[in-house]
Short mmCIF file of C-alpha atoms in Angstrom, two decimals:
data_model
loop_
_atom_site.label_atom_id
_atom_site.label_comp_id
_atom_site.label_asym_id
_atom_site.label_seq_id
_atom_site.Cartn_x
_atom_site.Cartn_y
_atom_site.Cartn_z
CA UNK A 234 -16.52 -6.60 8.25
CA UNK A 235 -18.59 -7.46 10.99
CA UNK A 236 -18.61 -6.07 14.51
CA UNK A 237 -16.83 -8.79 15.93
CA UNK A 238 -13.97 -7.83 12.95
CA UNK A 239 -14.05 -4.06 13.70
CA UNK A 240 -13.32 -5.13 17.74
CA UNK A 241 -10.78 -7.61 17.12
CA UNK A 242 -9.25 -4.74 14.68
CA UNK A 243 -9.82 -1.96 17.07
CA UNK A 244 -7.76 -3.82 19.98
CA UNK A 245 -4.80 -4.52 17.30
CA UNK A 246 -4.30 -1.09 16.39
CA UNK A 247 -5.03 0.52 20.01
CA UNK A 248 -2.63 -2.11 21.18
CA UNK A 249 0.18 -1.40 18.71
CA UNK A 250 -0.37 -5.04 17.19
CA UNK A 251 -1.01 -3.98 13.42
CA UNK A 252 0.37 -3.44 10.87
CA UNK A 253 -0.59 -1.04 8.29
CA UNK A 254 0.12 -1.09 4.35
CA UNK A 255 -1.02 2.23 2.67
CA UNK A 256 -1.73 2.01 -0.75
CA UNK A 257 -2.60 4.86 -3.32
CA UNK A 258 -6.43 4.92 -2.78
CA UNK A 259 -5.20 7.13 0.43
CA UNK A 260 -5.53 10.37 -0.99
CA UNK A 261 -8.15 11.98 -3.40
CA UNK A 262 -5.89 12.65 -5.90
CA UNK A 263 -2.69 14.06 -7.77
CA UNK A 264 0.00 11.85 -8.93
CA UNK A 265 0.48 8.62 -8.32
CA UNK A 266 -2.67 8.99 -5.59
CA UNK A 267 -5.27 6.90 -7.08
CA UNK A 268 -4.50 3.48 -8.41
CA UNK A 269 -5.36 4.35 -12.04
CA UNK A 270 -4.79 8.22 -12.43
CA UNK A 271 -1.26 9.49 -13.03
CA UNK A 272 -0.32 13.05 -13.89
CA UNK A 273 2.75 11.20 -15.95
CA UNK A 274 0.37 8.95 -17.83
CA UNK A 275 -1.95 11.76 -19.23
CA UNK A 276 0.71 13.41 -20.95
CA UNK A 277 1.72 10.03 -22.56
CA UNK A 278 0.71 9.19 -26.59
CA UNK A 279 -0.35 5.63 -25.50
CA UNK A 280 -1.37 3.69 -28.58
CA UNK A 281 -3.01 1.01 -27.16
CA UNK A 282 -6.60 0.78 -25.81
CA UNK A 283 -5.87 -0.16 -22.55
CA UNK A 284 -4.94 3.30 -21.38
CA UNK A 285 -6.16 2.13 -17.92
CA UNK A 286 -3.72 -0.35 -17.35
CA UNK A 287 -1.24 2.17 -15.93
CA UNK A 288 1.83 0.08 -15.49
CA UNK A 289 1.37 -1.00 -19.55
CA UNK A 290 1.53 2.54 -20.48
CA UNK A 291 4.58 3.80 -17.85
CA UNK A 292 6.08 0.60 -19.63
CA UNK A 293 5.45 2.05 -23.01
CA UNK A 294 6.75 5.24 -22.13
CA UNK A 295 9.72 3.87 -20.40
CA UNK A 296 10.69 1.93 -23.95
CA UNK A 297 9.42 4.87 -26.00
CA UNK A 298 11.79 7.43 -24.69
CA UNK A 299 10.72 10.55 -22.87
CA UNK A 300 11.73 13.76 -24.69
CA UNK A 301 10.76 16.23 -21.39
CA UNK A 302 13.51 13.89 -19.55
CA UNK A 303 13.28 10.60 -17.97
CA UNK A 304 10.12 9.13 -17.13
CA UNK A 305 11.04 8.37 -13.44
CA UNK A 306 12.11 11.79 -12.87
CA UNK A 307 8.67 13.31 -14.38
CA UNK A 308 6.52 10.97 -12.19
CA UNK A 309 9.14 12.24 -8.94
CA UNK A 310 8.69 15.59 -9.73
CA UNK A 311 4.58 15.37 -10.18
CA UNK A 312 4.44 13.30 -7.01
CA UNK A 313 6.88 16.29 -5.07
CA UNK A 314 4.76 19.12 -6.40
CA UNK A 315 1.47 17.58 -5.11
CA UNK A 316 -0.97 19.24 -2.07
CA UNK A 317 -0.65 17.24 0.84
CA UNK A 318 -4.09 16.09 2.55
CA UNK A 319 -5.66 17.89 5.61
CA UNK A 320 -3.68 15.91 8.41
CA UNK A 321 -6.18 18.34 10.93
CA UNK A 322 -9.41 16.50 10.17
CA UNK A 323 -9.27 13.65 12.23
CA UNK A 324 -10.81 11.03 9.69
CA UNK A 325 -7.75 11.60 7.48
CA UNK A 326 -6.48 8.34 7.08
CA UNK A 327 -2.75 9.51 7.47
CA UNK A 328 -3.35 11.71 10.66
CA UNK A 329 -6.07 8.97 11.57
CA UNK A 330 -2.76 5.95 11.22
CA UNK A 331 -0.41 8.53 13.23
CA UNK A 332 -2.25 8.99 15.99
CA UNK A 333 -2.06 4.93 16.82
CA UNK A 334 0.31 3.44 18.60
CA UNK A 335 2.14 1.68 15.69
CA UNK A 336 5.75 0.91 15.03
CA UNK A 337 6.16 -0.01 11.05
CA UNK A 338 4.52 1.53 8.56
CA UNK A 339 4.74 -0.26 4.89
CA UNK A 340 3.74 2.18 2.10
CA UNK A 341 3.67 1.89 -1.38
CA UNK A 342 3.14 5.59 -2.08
CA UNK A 343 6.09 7.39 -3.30
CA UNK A 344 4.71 10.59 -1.67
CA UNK A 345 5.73 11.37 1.87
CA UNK A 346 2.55 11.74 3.49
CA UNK A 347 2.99 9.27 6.16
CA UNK A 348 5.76 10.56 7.80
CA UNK A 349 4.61 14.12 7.41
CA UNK A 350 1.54 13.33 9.25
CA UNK A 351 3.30 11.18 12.06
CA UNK A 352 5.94 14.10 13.01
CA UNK A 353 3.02 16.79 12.75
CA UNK A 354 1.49 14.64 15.52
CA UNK A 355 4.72 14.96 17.82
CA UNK A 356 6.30 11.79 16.54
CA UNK A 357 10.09 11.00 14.78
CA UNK A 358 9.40 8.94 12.02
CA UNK A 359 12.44 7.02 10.35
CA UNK A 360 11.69 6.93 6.70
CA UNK A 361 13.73 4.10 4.47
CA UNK A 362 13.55 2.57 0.93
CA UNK A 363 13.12 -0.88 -0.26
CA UNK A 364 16.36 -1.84 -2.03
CA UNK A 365 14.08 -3.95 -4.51
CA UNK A 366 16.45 -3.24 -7.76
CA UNK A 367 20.24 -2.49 -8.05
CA UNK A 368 18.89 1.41 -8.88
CA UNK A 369 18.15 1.59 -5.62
CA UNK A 370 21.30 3.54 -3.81
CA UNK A 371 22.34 0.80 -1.51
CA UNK A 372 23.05 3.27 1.40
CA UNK A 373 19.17 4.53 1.68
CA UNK A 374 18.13 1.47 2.37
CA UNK A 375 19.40 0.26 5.11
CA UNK A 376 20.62 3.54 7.05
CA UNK A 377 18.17 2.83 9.59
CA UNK A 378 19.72 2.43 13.36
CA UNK A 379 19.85 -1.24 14.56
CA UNK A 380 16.92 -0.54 17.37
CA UNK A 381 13.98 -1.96 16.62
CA UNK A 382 11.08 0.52 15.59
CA UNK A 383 8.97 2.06 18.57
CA UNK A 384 5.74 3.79 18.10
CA UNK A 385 7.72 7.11 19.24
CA UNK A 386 10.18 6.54 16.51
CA UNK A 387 8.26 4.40 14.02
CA UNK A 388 9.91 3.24 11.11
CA UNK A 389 7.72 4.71 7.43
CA UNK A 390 8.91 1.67 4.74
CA UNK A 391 8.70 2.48 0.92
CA UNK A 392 7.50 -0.57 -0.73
CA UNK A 393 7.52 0.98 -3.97
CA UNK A 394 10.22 3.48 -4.07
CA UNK A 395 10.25 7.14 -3.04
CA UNK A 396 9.83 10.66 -5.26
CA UNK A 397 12.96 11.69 -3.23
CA UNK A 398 14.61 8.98 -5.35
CA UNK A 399 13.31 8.85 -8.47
CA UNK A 400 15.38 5.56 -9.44
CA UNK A 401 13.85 3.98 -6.70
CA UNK A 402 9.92 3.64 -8.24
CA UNK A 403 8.33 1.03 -8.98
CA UNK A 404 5.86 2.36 -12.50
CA UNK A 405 6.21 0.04 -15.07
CA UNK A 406 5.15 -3.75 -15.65
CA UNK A 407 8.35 -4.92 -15.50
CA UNK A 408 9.06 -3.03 -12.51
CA UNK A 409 6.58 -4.58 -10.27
CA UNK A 410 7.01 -8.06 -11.86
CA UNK A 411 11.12 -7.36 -10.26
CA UNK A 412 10.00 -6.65 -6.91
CA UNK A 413 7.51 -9.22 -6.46
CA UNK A 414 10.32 -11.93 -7.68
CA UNK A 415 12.92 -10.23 -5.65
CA UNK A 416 10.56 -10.06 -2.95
CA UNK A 417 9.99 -13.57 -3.19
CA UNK A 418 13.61 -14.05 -2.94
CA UNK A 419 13.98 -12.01 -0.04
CA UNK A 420 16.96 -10.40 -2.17
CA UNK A 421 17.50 -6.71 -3.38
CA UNK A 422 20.08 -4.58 -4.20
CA UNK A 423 23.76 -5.96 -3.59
CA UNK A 424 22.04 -8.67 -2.36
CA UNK A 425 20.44 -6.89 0.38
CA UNK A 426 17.07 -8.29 2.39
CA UNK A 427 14.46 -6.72 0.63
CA UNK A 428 12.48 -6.99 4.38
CA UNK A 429 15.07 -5.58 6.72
CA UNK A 430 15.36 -7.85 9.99
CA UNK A 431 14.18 -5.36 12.14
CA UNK A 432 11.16 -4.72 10.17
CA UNK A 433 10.61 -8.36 9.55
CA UNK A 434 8.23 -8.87 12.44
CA UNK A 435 6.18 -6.26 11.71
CA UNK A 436 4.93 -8.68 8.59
CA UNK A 437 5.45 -12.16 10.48
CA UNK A 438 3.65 -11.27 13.39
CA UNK A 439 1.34 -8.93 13.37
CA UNK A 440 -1.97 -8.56 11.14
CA UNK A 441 -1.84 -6.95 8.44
CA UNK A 442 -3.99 -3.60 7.08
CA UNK A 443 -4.63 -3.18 3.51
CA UNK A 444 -5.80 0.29 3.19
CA UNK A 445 -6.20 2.29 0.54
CA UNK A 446 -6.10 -0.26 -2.76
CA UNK A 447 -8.51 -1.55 -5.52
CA UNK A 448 -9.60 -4.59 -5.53
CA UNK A 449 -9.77 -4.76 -9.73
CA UNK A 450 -5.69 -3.34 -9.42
CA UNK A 451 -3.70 -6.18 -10.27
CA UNK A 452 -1.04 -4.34 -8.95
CA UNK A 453 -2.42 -4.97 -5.51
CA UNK A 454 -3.25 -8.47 -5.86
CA UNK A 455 0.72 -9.03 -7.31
CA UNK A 456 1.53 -7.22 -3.51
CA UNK A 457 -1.31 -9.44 -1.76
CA UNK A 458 -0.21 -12.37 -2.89
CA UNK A 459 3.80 -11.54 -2.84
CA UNK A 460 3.41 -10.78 1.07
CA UNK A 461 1.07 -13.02 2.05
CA UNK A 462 2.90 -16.09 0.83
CA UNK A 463 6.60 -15.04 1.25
CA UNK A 464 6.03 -13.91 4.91
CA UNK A 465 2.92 -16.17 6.43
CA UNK A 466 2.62 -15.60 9.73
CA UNK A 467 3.65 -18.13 11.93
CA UNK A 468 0.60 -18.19 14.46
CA UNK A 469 -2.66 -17.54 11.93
CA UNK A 470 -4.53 -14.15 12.92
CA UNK A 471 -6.69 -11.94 11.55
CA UNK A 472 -5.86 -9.67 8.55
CA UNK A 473 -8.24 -6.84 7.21
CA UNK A 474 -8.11 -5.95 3.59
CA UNK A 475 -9.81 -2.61 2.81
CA UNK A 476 -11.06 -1.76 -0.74
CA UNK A 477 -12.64 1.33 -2.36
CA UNK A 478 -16.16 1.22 -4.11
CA UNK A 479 -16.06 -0.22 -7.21
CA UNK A 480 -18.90 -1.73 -9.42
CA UNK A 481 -19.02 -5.29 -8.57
CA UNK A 482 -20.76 -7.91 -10.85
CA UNK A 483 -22.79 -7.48 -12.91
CA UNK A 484 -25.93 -4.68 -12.82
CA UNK A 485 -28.29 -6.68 -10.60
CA UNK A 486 -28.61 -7.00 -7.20
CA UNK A 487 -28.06 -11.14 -7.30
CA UNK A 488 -25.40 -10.68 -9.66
CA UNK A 489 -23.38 -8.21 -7.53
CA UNK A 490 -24.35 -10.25 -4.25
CA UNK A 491 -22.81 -13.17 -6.04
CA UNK A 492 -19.97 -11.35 -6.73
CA UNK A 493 -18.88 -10.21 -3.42
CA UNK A 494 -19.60 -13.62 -1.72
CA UNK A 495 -17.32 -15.08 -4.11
CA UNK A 496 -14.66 -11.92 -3.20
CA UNK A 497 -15.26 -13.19 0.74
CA UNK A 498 -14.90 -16.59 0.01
CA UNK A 499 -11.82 -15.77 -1.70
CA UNK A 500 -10.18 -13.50 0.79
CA UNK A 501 -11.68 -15.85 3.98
CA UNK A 502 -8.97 -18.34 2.55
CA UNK A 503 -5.96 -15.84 3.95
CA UNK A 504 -7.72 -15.15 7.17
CA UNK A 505 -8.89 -11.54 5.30
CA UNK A 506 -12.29 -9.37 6.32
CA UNK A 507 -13.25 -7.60 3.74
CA UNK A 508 -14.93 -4.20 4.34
CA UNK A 509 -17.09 -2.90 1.41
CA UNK A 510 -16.72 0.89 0.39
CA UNK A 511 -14.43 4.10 0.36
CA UNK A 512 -11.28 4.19 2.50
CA UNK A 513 -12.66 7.36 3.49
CA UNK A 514 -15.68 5.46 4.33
CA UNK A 515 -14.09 2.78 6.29
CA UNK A 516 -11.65 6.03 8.37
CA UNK A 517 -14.81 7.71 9.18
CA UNK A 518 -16.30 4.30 10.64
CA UNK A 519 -13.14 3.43 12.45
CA UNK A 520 -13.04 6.66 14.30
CA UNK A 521 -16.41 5.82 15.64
CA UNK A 522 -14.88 2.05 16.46
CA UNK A 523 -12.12 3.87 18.37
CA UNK A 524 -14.28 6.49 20.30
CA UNK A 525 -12.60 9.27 18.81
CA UNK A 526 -15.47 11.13 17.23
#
């Protein structure tokens, strides 16, 4: 990201014109936090070799059976009995997204950090789930009041299910292949909108904020490319996708340089700037972009 994409980003989100989409990478770690590190999936007698891959092995444990009780409970309850962050230090990217003047937020944490941190800051956050599978109780999802969401009352959207709801997650391969085809299909549980209508322009018209995901998580690019082509916005503008470190290319410099110019090239094709390093990197810079610090 250059300076002219941190001030075009800074005026969207003082201006209540962004969205953001929190993704796991938002918190240091526990269950569920970090795109590859599960509580649920170290307990797990995974054959296979690709132990990283941790929708493969919630699959395999899903088909496998789980004697301790069902696998979607486990991963609730591990999620539930997790520390929250420090909302007080200011570069904390939930207190940090709570503190803007932002109507939707789209999560696909199951944890709920987001709205914790937006009523600590005086706020009444309206939390709902994605009705993404017929699991899904089809009252939770849409028990949000016909108003539109305000950034007094701002709407907190799980994606990916909730802990509070343990039928409701999105873990295993097949699970995420679901909601990207459902999403594509605009079409949930009961055949309800898997985008509610009042949450709709939040994704339509407004830029988008990736933070928090890995850019090597296919799990994120099935999400990337499932929102960006089912809701395009109408009137092209500015997105920025925000990734944590990760080794890119290969071990020299000119190999990693190629690397991330192909990654830009890639992501320039969706209107995307790309901002290289931590989340808690890119928080402590955007502080300094807002003239908070």
């Amino acid at each position: 990201m250059n300076e002219r994409d941190w001030g075009r980003l800074v005026d969207q989100l003082k201006n209540g014109d962004c969205t953001p989409l929190v993704g796991p990478g938002v918190v240091g770690g526990g269950s569920l936090a970090a795109p590859r590190r599960t509580e649920g999936c170290a307990a797990i007698e995974y054959p296979f070799r690709d132990r990283a891959d941790q929708p493969q092995v919630l699959h395999y444990a899903d088909l496998a059976g789980d004697r301790s009780g069902s696998l979607r409970q486990r991963v609730a309850r591990s999620v539930q009995d997790s520390s929250p962050p420090d909302f007080d230090v200011p570069s904390e990217p939930h207190a940090l997204l709570a503190r803007l003047p932002l109507p939707v937020y789209l999560t696909t944490n199951p944890n709920s950090f987001m709205g914790d941190a937006l009523s600590q800051v005086g706020k009444r956050p309206r939390r709902t789930i994605c009705p993404w599978h017929g699991n899904v109780a089809a009252g939770r999802a849409n028990s949000l009041a016909e108003p539109f969401p305000n950034p007094e009352e701002p709407v907190v959207y799980h994606l990916h299910g909730s802990a509070e709801e343990p039928a409701s997650l999105v873990l295993t391969e097949d699970d995420h292949l679901d909601f990207v085809m459902n999403l594509a299909m605009d079409r949930g549980a009961d055949d309800q909108q898997i985008i509610p209508t009042h949450i709709l322009p939040a994704l339509t018209t407004r830029p988008l904020l990736f933070l928090g995901y890995n850019l090597d998580d296919w799990t994120f690019r099935l999400l990337f490319r499932g929102l960006l082509r089912t809701f395009a916005s109408v009137e092209p503008r500015r997105h920025a996708s925000i990734h944590l470190t990760r080794p890119v290319g290969g071990s020299t410099e000119y190999e990693r340089r190629r690397a991330e110019d192909y990654v830009r090239a890639y992501f320039g094709r969706w209107n995307v700037a790309v901002y290289w390093g931590t989340t808690q990197e890119f928080c402590a810079e955007l502080v300094d972009h807002l003239g908070w610090s």
